[in-house]
Amino acid sequence: MRKSTRALLATALVLGVAGGPALAPAFAAGPAAVAVATAPAPDLSAVIAGLPSADATAALVRIGGTEGAWQGSSGVRDLESMRPADPAGRFRAGSVTKVFTAATVLRLAAEGRIDLDRSARSYLPELIPGRYARVTVRQLLNHTHGIPGADFPGTTVEEKYAHRFDVHAPEDIVRSATSKPREFKPGTLQHYTNIGYTIAGLIVERVTGDTFEHQVERRILRPLGLRDTFFPGTDPRIAGPYNHGYQRMRLDDGTTGLRDVSVWGATDGWAAGDLISTTADLERFTRALFAGAVVRGPLLEEMFTLPRAADFKSGDPAAYSVGLSMKRLGGREVWGKTGGRWGYNTAIASTRHGERTLVYSVNATDAKGQDMNAVALGIMLATYGLPSD
């Protein structure tokens, strides 16, 4: 990141304006941010204040670890009632699902039921064609497999919205992706996509004779007491209390505005991105994961080991491990995972030994935009500091 950009971000955080301008005068007087601190920790009240804004309608944040704890929420449950955002509300966790999938695969590896160095095709011979015969399970999980993404209907958000209730079978997703030529020789480059985790979910089902969802529930959700975390299956709704998600798009009358996109099927994500959770559950999971209570020993180190490969597009060093990604913020390594579904941006993060953990849910108005949401970016940088060279 260039120093000029870093300076601008730092200034935005100091001024507490990372959330951007208000959506409209009628929304300017939304509920004030609610915060609770139990020990010295960064106070993000200013960062998440002023919601709803042009960038987000709500934000839920939990900071934990040995360096202190802080919790805060801001914004509204929905733009009709303008009630304060529910800090315990459920949300779509998006690609944070990948961490649960990776942990489940690693637990099966610990039992000797999955071999990370074995080919994906050896587990799914009828589904993985010969051109991908050398792709290993580890490469599926660290995005060095070279399999391109699958095709889905629509290119614009409006077109995708029209297909929001489509149901996609994971096998069909894999067939769509593997019917194409490979992007690169497996293991040589890294390209972050969903397809490796879709295949990994099917391998879990093949070796256990059980559904992927039940395996995650039995191995992770139930033992950790994550009672508000679940897979929606083909149900496009968020069961239980939630803060509505909105997306800026072209409306039926031809104008551009915010549409409620809370009800939207997630079968295109499946093992790569369809989980629903809460900040409390994700904080508990993050603390357990980094403490070695979910995956143990050498297999846990897989999650903190970056492959020796360059990024497929930028040429930068690989940033994704098995399940997680790494950035240097404030002079130290921060490991975690972000996720985005329409209306929702989510992240879990921690320093290596849990000194400072972070979980947030931001109801972003362009959750799948090219750039990181301004509110989410402000939360991350205020928690850990500016990117380190």
Short mmCIF file of C-alpha atoms in Angstrom, two decimals:
data_model
loop_
_atom_site.label_atom_id
_atom_site.label_comp_id
_atom_site.label_asym_id
_atom_site.label_seq_id
_atom_site.Cartn_x
_atom_site.Cartn_y
_atom_site.Cartn_z
CA MET A 1 0.00 0.00 0.00
CA ARG A 2 1.44 3.39 -0.95
CA LYS A 3 2.32 5.77 1.89
CA SER A 4 -0.09 8.43 0.58
CA THR A 5 -2.96 5.96 0.78
CA ARG A 6 -1.92 4.90 4.24
CA ALA A 7 -1.85 8.51 5.36
CA LEU A 8 -5.35 9.10 4.05
CA LEU A 9 -6.64 6.03 5.82
CA ALA A 10 -4.98 7.07 9.05
CA THR A 11 -6.53 10.52 8.80
CA ALA A 12 -9.95 9.01 8.16
CA LEU A 13 -9.64 6.87 11.27
CA VAL A 14 -8.52 9.75 13.46
CA LEU A 15 -11.43 11.86 12.28
CA GLY A 16 -13.86 8.97 12.64
CA VAL A 17 -15.25 9.39 9.12
CA ALA A 18 -14.38 6.00 7.64
CA GLY A 19 -18.08 5.25 7.30
CA GLY A 20 -18.61 7.88 4.61
CA PRO A 21 -21.40 10.43 4.20
CA ALA A 22 -24.94 9.86 5.34
CA LEU A 23 -27.33 8.17 2.94
CA ALA A 24 -29.80 11.01 3.11
CA PRO A 25 -30.84 13.70 5.62
CA ALA A 26 -33.63 11.42 6.89
CA PHE A 27 -31.05 8.83 7.97
CA ALA A 28 -28.57 11.24 9.53
CA ALA A 29 -30.11 10.90 13.01
CA GLY A 30 -29.80 7.14 13.31
CA PRO A 31 -29.16 5.41 16.64
CA ALA A 32 -25.87 6.26 18.33
CA ALA A 33 -23.17 3.60 18.54
CA VAL A 34 -23.44 1.33 21.59
CA ALA A 35 -20.15 0.17 23.12
CA VAL A 36 -19.03 -1.97 26.06
CA ALA A 37 -15.40 -2.24 27.19
CA THR A 38 -14.27 -4.80 29.80
CA ALA A 39 -10.54 -4.04 29.70
CA PRO A 40 -8.17 -1.67 27.87
CA ALA A 41 -8.67 -2.19 24.15
CA PRO A 42 -9.13 -0.01 21.04
CA ASP A 43 -12.34 2.02 21.24
CA LEU A 44 -13.96 1.88 17.80
CA SER A 45 -17.00 4.01 18.67
CA ALA A 46 -15.93 6.80 16.32
CA VAL A 47 -15.13 4.38 13.50
CA ILE A 48 -18.60 2.83 13.45
CA ALA A 49 -20.54 5.97 14.37
CA GLY A 50 -22.88 7.71 11.94
CA LEU A 51 -24.60 4.64 10.54
CA PRO A 52 -26.58 4.23 8.39
CA SER A 53 -24.28 5.86 5.84
CA ALA A 54 -23.59 5.56 2.14
CA ASP A 55 -21.36 2.55 2.87
CA ALA A 56 -23.27 0.57 5.49
CA THR A 57 -26.52 0.42 7.42
CA ALA A 58 -25.19 -1.39 10.51
CA ALA A 59 -21.99 -2.69 12.10
CA LEU A 60 -21.37 -5.21 14.89
CA VAL A 61 -17.86 -5.49 16.36
CA ARG A 62 -16.20 -7.65 19.02
CA ILE A 63 -12.54 -7.28 20.03
CA GLY A 64 -11.06 -9.81 22.44
CA GLY A 65 -7.86 -11.50 23.54
CA THR A 66 -5.30 -11.01 26.28
CA GLU A 67 -4.79 -7.35 25.34
CA GLY A 68 -8.34 -6.39 26.29
CA ALA A 69 -11.93 -6.55 25.09
CA TRP A 70 -14.38 -4.17 23.45
CA GLN A 71 -17.82 -4.63 21.94
CA GLY A 72 -19.83 -2.17 19.91
CA SER A 73 -22.72 -1.86 17.50
CA SER A 74 -24.08 0.92 15.36
CA GLY A 75 -26.76 1.53 12.76
CA VAL A 76 -30.21 0.07 12.32
CA ARG A 77 -31.98 -3.27 12.01
CA ASP A 78 -33.79 -2.04 8.92
CA LEU A 79 -34.34 1.23 7.09
CA GLU A 80 -38.09 1.12 7.62
CA SER A 81 -38.31 0.93 11.41
CA MET A 82 -34.89 2.54 12.09
CA ARG A 83 -34.64 0.51 15.29
CA PRO A 84 -31.08 0.17 16.64
CA ALA A 85 -29.05 -2.69 15.20
CA ASP A 86 -29.31 -5.94 17.16
CA PRO A 87 -25.81 -6.80 18.51
CA ALA A 88 -26.85 -10.47 18.66
CA GLY A 89 -28.34 -10.49 15.17
CA ARG A 90 -27.45 -13.26 12.75
CA PHE A 91 -25.81 -12.55 9.40
CA ARG A 92 -24.37 -14.25 6.34
CA ALA A 93 -20.70 -14.98 7.04
CA GLY A 94 -19.73 -15.53 3.40
CA SER A 95 -16.23 -16.90 2.88
CA VAL A 96 -15.58 -17.14 6.61
CA THR A 97 -17.28 -20.50 5.91
CA LYS A 98 -13.99 -21.61 4.37
CA VAL A 99 -12.31 -21.60 7.78
CA PHE A 100 -14.90 -24.08 9.09
CA THR A 101 -14.50 -26.22 5.98
CA ALA A 102 -10.71 -26.22 6.22
CA ALA A 103 -10.87 -27.10 9.92
CA THR A 104 -13.22 -30.00 9.19
CA VAL A 105 -10.92 -31.37 6.48
CA LEU A 106 -7.90 -31.05 8.78
CA ARG A 107 -9.72 -32.89 11.57
CA LEU A 108 -10.47 -35.71 9.13
CA ALA A 109 -6.80 -35.65 8.10
CA ALA A 110 -5.87 -36.07 11.76
CA GLU A 111 -8.02 -39.22 11.80
CA GLY A 112 -6.30 -40.56 8.69
CA ARG A 113 -9.48 -40.33 6.61
CA ILE A 114 -8.18 -37.59 4.30
CA ASP A 115 -4.62 -37.27 3.01
CA LEU A 116 -3.70 -33.69 2.12
CA ASP A 117 -1.13 -34.90 -0.41
CA ARG A 118 -3.57 -37.24 -2.15
CA SER A 119 -5.26 -36.12 -5.34
CA ALA A 120 -8.80 -34.80 -5.30
CA ARG A 121 -9.54 -37.07 -8.24
CA SER A 122 -8.72 -40.16 -6.20
CA TYR A 123 -11.61 -39.25 -3.90
CA LEU A 124 -14.00 -38.10 -6.64
CA PRO A 125 -12.93 -39.97 -9.81
CA GLU A 126 -16.31 -39.60 -11.49
CA LEU A 127 -16.31 -35.81 -11.00
CA ILE A 128 -12.72 -34.58 -11.41
CA PRO A 129 -11.47 -35.03 -15.00
CA GLY A 130 -8.00 -36.14 -16.02
CA ARG A 131 -6.75 -32.64 -16.72
CA TYR A 132 -6.94 -32.02 -12.96
CA ALA A 133 -5.59 -35.42 -11.90
CA ARG A 134 -2.58 -33.93 -10.08
CA VAL A 135 -4.50 -31.45 -7.92
CA THR A 136 -4.09 -32.37 -4.25
CA VAL A 137 -6.42 -31.74 -1.34
CA ARG A 138 -3.95 -29.27 0.14
CA GLN A 139 -3.94 -27.32 -3.13
CA LEU A 140 -7.72 -27.16 -3.03
CA LEU A 141 -7.52 -25.54 0.39
CA ASN A 142 -4.69 -23.07 -0.29
CA HIS A 143 -5.99 -21.98 -3.70
CA THR A 144 -3.01 -23.27 -5.72
CA HIS A 145 -5.06 -25.85 -7.67
CA GLY A 146 -5.41 -23.96 -10.97
CA ILE A 147 -9.09 -24.80 -11.42
CA PRO A 148 -11.08 -21.81 -12.74
CA GLY A 149 -14.27 -20.61 -11.12
CA ALA A 150 -17.66 -21.99 -12.12
CA ASP A 151 -20.14 -20.07 -14.26
CA PHE A 152 -23.34 -18.69 -12.74
CA PRO A 153 -26.21 -16.79 -14.40
CA GLY A 154 -25.89 -13.01 -14.63
CA THR A 155 -22.99 -10.58 -14.63
CA THR A 156 -24.50 -7.44 -13.06
CA VAL A 157 -25.92 -7.28 -9.55
CA GLU A 158 -29.37 -6.71 -11.05
CA GLU A 159 -29.10 -9.86 -13.15
CA LYS A 160 -27.82 -11.85 -10.19
CA TYR A 161 -30.68 -10.54 -8.07
CA ALA A 162 -33.14 -11.94 -10.64
CA HIS A 163 -31.53 -15.36 -10.07
CA ARG A 164 -31.32 -15.09 -6.28
CA PHE A 165 -33.59 -18.08 -5.72
CA ASP A 166 -31.75 -20.42 -8.10
CA VAL A 167 -30.61 -23.65 -6.45
CA HIS A 168 -27.15 -24.90 -7.41
CA ALA A 169 -25.98 -28.46 -6.73
CA PRO A 170 -22.29 -28.60 -5.75
CA GLU A 171 -21.64 -31.35 -8.28
CA ASP A 172 -22.94 -29.10 -11.08
CA ILE A 173 -20.73 -26.27 -9.84
CA VAL A 174 -17.69 -28.55 -10.01
CA ARG A 175 -18.61 -29.78 -13.49
CA SER A 176 -18.91 -26.19 -14.71
CA ALA A 177 -15.46 -25.32 -13.38
CA THR A 178 -13.57 -28.47 -14.38
CA SER A 179 -14.93 -28.43 -17.93
CA LYS A 180 -12.56 -25.52 -18.60
CA PRO A 181 -8.80 -25.56 -19.20
CA ARG A 182 -6.69 -25.10 -16.10
CA GLU A 183 -5.44 -21.63 -15.26
CA PHE A 184 -1.96 -22.79 -14.29
CA LYS A 185 0.02 -25.86 -13.28
CA PRO A 186 -1.10 -26.94 -9.79
CA GLY A 187 1.13 -25.65 -7.03
CA THR A 188 2.85 -22.94 -9.07
CA LEU A 189 0.52 -19.97 -8.54
CA GLN A 190 -2.31 -18.94 -6.24
CA HIS A 191 -5.77 -17.78 -7.33
CA TYR A 192 -8.38 -17.24 -4.65
CA THR A 193 -11.71 -18.77 -5.73
CA ASN A 194 -14.56 -20.78 -4.20
CA ILE A 195 -14.23 -23.90 -6.29
CA GLY A 196 -11.52 -25.62 -4.24
CA TYR A 197 -13.74 -25.51 -1.17
CA THR A 198 -16.75 -26.80 -3.05
CA ILE A 199 -14.69 -29.82 -4.04
CA ALA A 200 -13.37 -30.15 -0.48
CA GLY A 201 -16.94 -30.23 0.84
CA LEU A 202 -17.74 -33.09 -1.53
CA ILE A 203 -14.63 -34.97 -0.39
CA VAL A 204 -15.82 -34.64 3.21
CA GLU A 205 -19.11 -36.22 2.16
CA ARG A 206 -17.38 -39.00 0.24
CA VAL A 207 -15.05 -40.11 3.02
CA THR A 208 -17.64 -39.86 5.81
CA GLY A 209 -20.77 -41.06 4.00
CA ASP A 210 -22.51 -38.11 5.64
CA THR A 211 -23.56 -34.60 4.65
CA PHE A 212 -20.95 -31.88 4.80
CA GLU A 213 -23.23 -29.76 6.96
CA HIS A 214 -23.69 -32.47 9.58
CA GLN A 215 -19.97 -33.15 9.73
CA VAL A 216 -19.23 -29.48 10.47
CA GLU A 217 -21.99 -29.42 13.04
CA ARG A 218 -20.78 -32.61 14.76
CA ARG A 219 -17.09 -31.73 14.73
CA ILE A 220 -17.14 -27.96 15.33
CA LEU A 221 -20.48 -26.27 15.96
CA ARG A 222 -21.85 -28.61 18.62
CA PRO A 223 -18.62 -29.12 20.63
CA LEU A 224 -18.02 -25.35 20.77
CA GLY A 225 -21.63 -24.54 21.60
CA LEU A 226 -22.14 -22.38 18.51
CA ARG A 227 -25.92 -22.43 18.74
CA ASP A 228 -26.52 -19.50 16.39
CA THR A 229 -24.30 -20.81 13.59
CA PHE A 230 -25.86 -22.96 10.88
CA PHE A 231 -26.05 -23.78 7.19
CA PRO A 232 -29.24 -22.51 5.50
CA GLY A 233 -29.37 -25.19 2.82
CA THR A 234 -31.83 -24.18 0.10
CA ASP A 235 -33.70 -21.74 2.37
CA PRO A 236 -32.95 -18.19 1.13
CA ARG A 237 -33.99 -16.63 4.45
CA ILE A 238 -31.96 -15.89 7.57
CA ALA A 239 -33.71 -17.77 10.36
CA GLY A 240 -34.03 -15.91 13.66
CA PRO A 241 -33.26 -12.25 14.45
CA TYR A 242 -31.05 -10.39 11.99
CA ASN A 243 -30.17 -6.92 10.77
CA HIS A 244 -31.34 -6.43 7.20
CA GLY A 245 -28.80 -6.28 4.40
CA TYR A 246 -29.08 -3.77 1.56
CA GLN A 247 -27.42 -3.47 -1.84
CA ARG A 248 -27.18 -0.38 -4.01
CA MET A 249 -28.57 -1.23 -7.45
CA ARG A 250 -30.96 -0.15 -10.18
CA LEU A 251 -34.52 -0.28 -8.90
CA ASP A 252 -37.71 -1.17 -10.74
CA ASP A 253 -38.47 2.49 -11.51
CA GLY A 254 -35.10 2.96 -13.20
CA THR A 255 -33.49 4.91 -10.36
CA THR A 256 -30.52 3.74 -8.33
CA GLY A 257 -31.08 3.07 -4.65
CA LEU A 258 -30.92 0.51 -1.88
CA ARG A 259 -32.79 -2.77 -2.13
CA ASP A 260 -33.29 -5.16 0.78
CA VAL A 261 -31.31 -8.27 -0.17
CA SER A 262 -31.60 -10.16 3.11
CA VAL A 263 -33.54 -12.96 1.44
CA TRP A 264 -31.13 -14.44 -1.12
CA GLY A 265 -30.20 -18.07 -1.70
CA ALA A 266 -26.62 -19.08 -0.94
CA THR A 267 -26.33 -22.50 -2.60
CA ASP A 268 -23.76 -21.08 -5.01
CA GLY A 269 -21.44 -20.72 -2.00
CA TRP A 270 -22.15 -23.95 -0.08
CA ALA A 271 -18.95 -25.18 1.63
CA ALA A 272 -17.15 -22.07 0.41
CA GLY A 273 -19.57 -19.43 1.64
CA ASP A 274 -23.10 -20.12 2.88
CA LEU A 275 -22.71 -20.13 6.68
CA ILE A 276 -24.94 -17.95 8.89
CA SER A 277 -23.61 -16.92 12.32
CA THR A 278 -23.29 -14.18 14.97
CA THR A 279 -20.33 -12.17 16.22
CA ALA A 280 -20.46 -13.97 19.59
CA ASP A 281 -20.28 -17.40 17.94
CA LEU A 282 -17.52 -16.38 15.56
CA GLU A 283 -15.50 -14.89 18.41
CA ARG A 284 -15.78 -18.15 20.35
CA PHE A 285 -14.74 -20.11 17.26
CA THR A 286 -11.79 -17.80 16.54
CA ARG A 287 -10.45 -18.03 20.09
CA ALA A 288 -10.77 -21.83 20.08
CA LEU A 289 -9.14 -22.16 16.65
CA PHE A 290 -6.12 -20.03 17.46
CA ALA A 291 -5.72 -21.76 20.83
CA GLY A 292 -5.46 -25.15 19.12
CA ALA A 293 -8.77 -26.44 20.43
CA VAL A 294 -10.25 -27.12 16.97
CA VAL A 295 -7.24 -28.33 14.97
CA ARG A 296 -4.05 -29.42 16.69
CA GLY A 297 -0.32 -29.83 16.13
CA PRO A 298 1.24 -29.90 12.66
CA LEU A 299 -2.15 -29.80 10.99
CA LEU A 300 -2.93 -26.49 12.71
CA GLU A 301 0.31 -25.15 11.26
CA GLU A 302 -1.14 -25.77 7.80
CA MET A 303 -3.45 -22.85 8.54
CA PHE A 304 -0.47 -20.60 9.30
CA THR A 305 1.75 -21.65 6.41
CA LEU A 306 1.68 -19.69 3.15
CA PRO A 307 2.51 -21.66 0.01
CA ARG A 308 5.56 -20.70 -2.02
CA ALA A 309 3.61 -19.34 -4.94
CA ALA A 310 2.87 -15.99 -6.53
CA ASP A 311 -0.58 -14.50 -6.88
CA PHE A 312 -2.12 -15.43 -10.24
CA LYS A 313 -3.09 -11.84 -11.06
CA SER A 314 -0.74 -9.49 -9.21
CA GLY A 315 2.43 -11.56 -8.95
CA ASP A 316 2.68 -10.73 -5.25
CA PRO A 317 3.64 -13.46 -2.78
CA ALA A 318 0.81 -15.80 -1.80
CA ALA A 319 -1.43 -14.42 0.96
CA TYR A 320 -3.72 -17.42 1.57
CA SER A 321 -2.95 -20.50 3.60
CA VAL A 322 -5.26 -23.45 4.31
CA GLY A 323 -8.44 -21.65 5.38
CA LEU A 324 -6.91 -18.33 6.39
CA SER A 325 -5.06 -15.35 4.94
CA MET A 326 -2.33 -13.16 6.40
CA LYS A 327 -1.62 -9.45 6.43
CA ARG A 328 0.99 -7.50 8.33
CA LEU A 329 -0.80 -4.78 10.27
CA GLY A 330 0.68 -2.58 12.94
CA GLY A 331 4.01 -4.38 12.66
CA ARG A 332 2.76 -7.91 13.32
CA GLU A 333 1.11 -10.76 11.49
CA VAL A 334 -2.68 -10.82 11.55
CA TRP A 335 -4.34 -14.03 10.38
CA GLY A 336 -8.00 -14.36 9.53
CA LYS A 337 -10.66 -14.48 6.86
CA THR A 338 -13.11 -12.02 5.37
CA GLY A 339 -16.40 -12.88 3.70
CA GLY A 340 -18.98 -11.15 1.57
CA ARG A 341 -22.55 -12.02 0.65
CA TRP A 342 -24.98 -9.49 -0.77
CA GLY A 343 -25.75 -7.04 2.05
CA TYR A 344 -23.14 -8.44 4.45
CA ASN A 345 -19.38 -8.19 5.00
CA THR A 346 -17.86 -10.32 7.74
CA ALA A 347 -14.41 -11.01 9.14
CA ILE A 348 -12.62 -12.99 11.81
CA ALA A 349 -9.00 -12.16 12.64
CA SER A 350 -6.37 -12.67 15.31
CA THR A 351 -2.72 -12.26 16.03
CA ARG A 352 -0.98 -15.63 15.98
CA HIS A 353 -1.37 -16.45 19.66
CA GLY A 354 -4.68 -14.73 20.30
CA GLU A 355 -3.37 -11.54 21.87
CA ARG A 356 -5.99 -9.58 19.93
CA THR A 357 -8.97 -11.09 18.15
CA LEU A 358 -11.52 -9.31 15.98
CA VAL A 359 -14.91 -10.26 14.63
CA TYR A 360 -17.15 -7.90 12.71
CA SER A 361 -20.30 -7.90 10.65
CA VAL A 362 -20.90 -4.85 8.48
CA ASN A 363 -24.16 -4.50 6.57
CA ALA A 364 -22.40 -3.12 3.53
CA THR A 365 -24.35 -1.48 0.72
CA ASP A 366 -21.89 -2.90 -1.85
CA ALA A 367 -20.67 -6.02 -0.09
CA LYS A 368 -19.16 -7.53 -3.22
CA GLY A 369 -17.58 -4.35 -4.53
CA GLN A 370 -14.06 -4.30 -5.94
CA ASP A 371 -12.71 -2.31 -2.99
CA MET A 372 -12.96 -3.18 0.69
CA ASN A 373 -15.94 -1.54 2.38
CA ALA A 374 -14.87 1.71 4.07
CA VAL A 375 -16.47 0.87 7.42
CA ALA A 376 -14.94 -2.62 7.45
CA LEU A 377 -11.54 -1.21 6.51
CA GLY A 378 -11.78 1.34 9.29
CA ILE A 379 -12.59 -1.39 11.81
CA MET A 380 -9.65 -3.55 10.74
CA LEU A 381 -7.09 -0.75 10.76
CA ALA A 382 -8.32 0.74 14.03
CA THR A 383 -8.01 -2.68 15.65
CA TYR A 384 -4.56 -3.66 14.39
CA GLY A 385 -2.90 -0.63 12.81
CA LEU A 386 -1.76 0.33 9.35
CA PRO A 387 -0.31 -2.16 6.83
CA SER A 388 3.38 -2.90 7.41
CA ASP A 389 5.89 -3.06 4.60
#
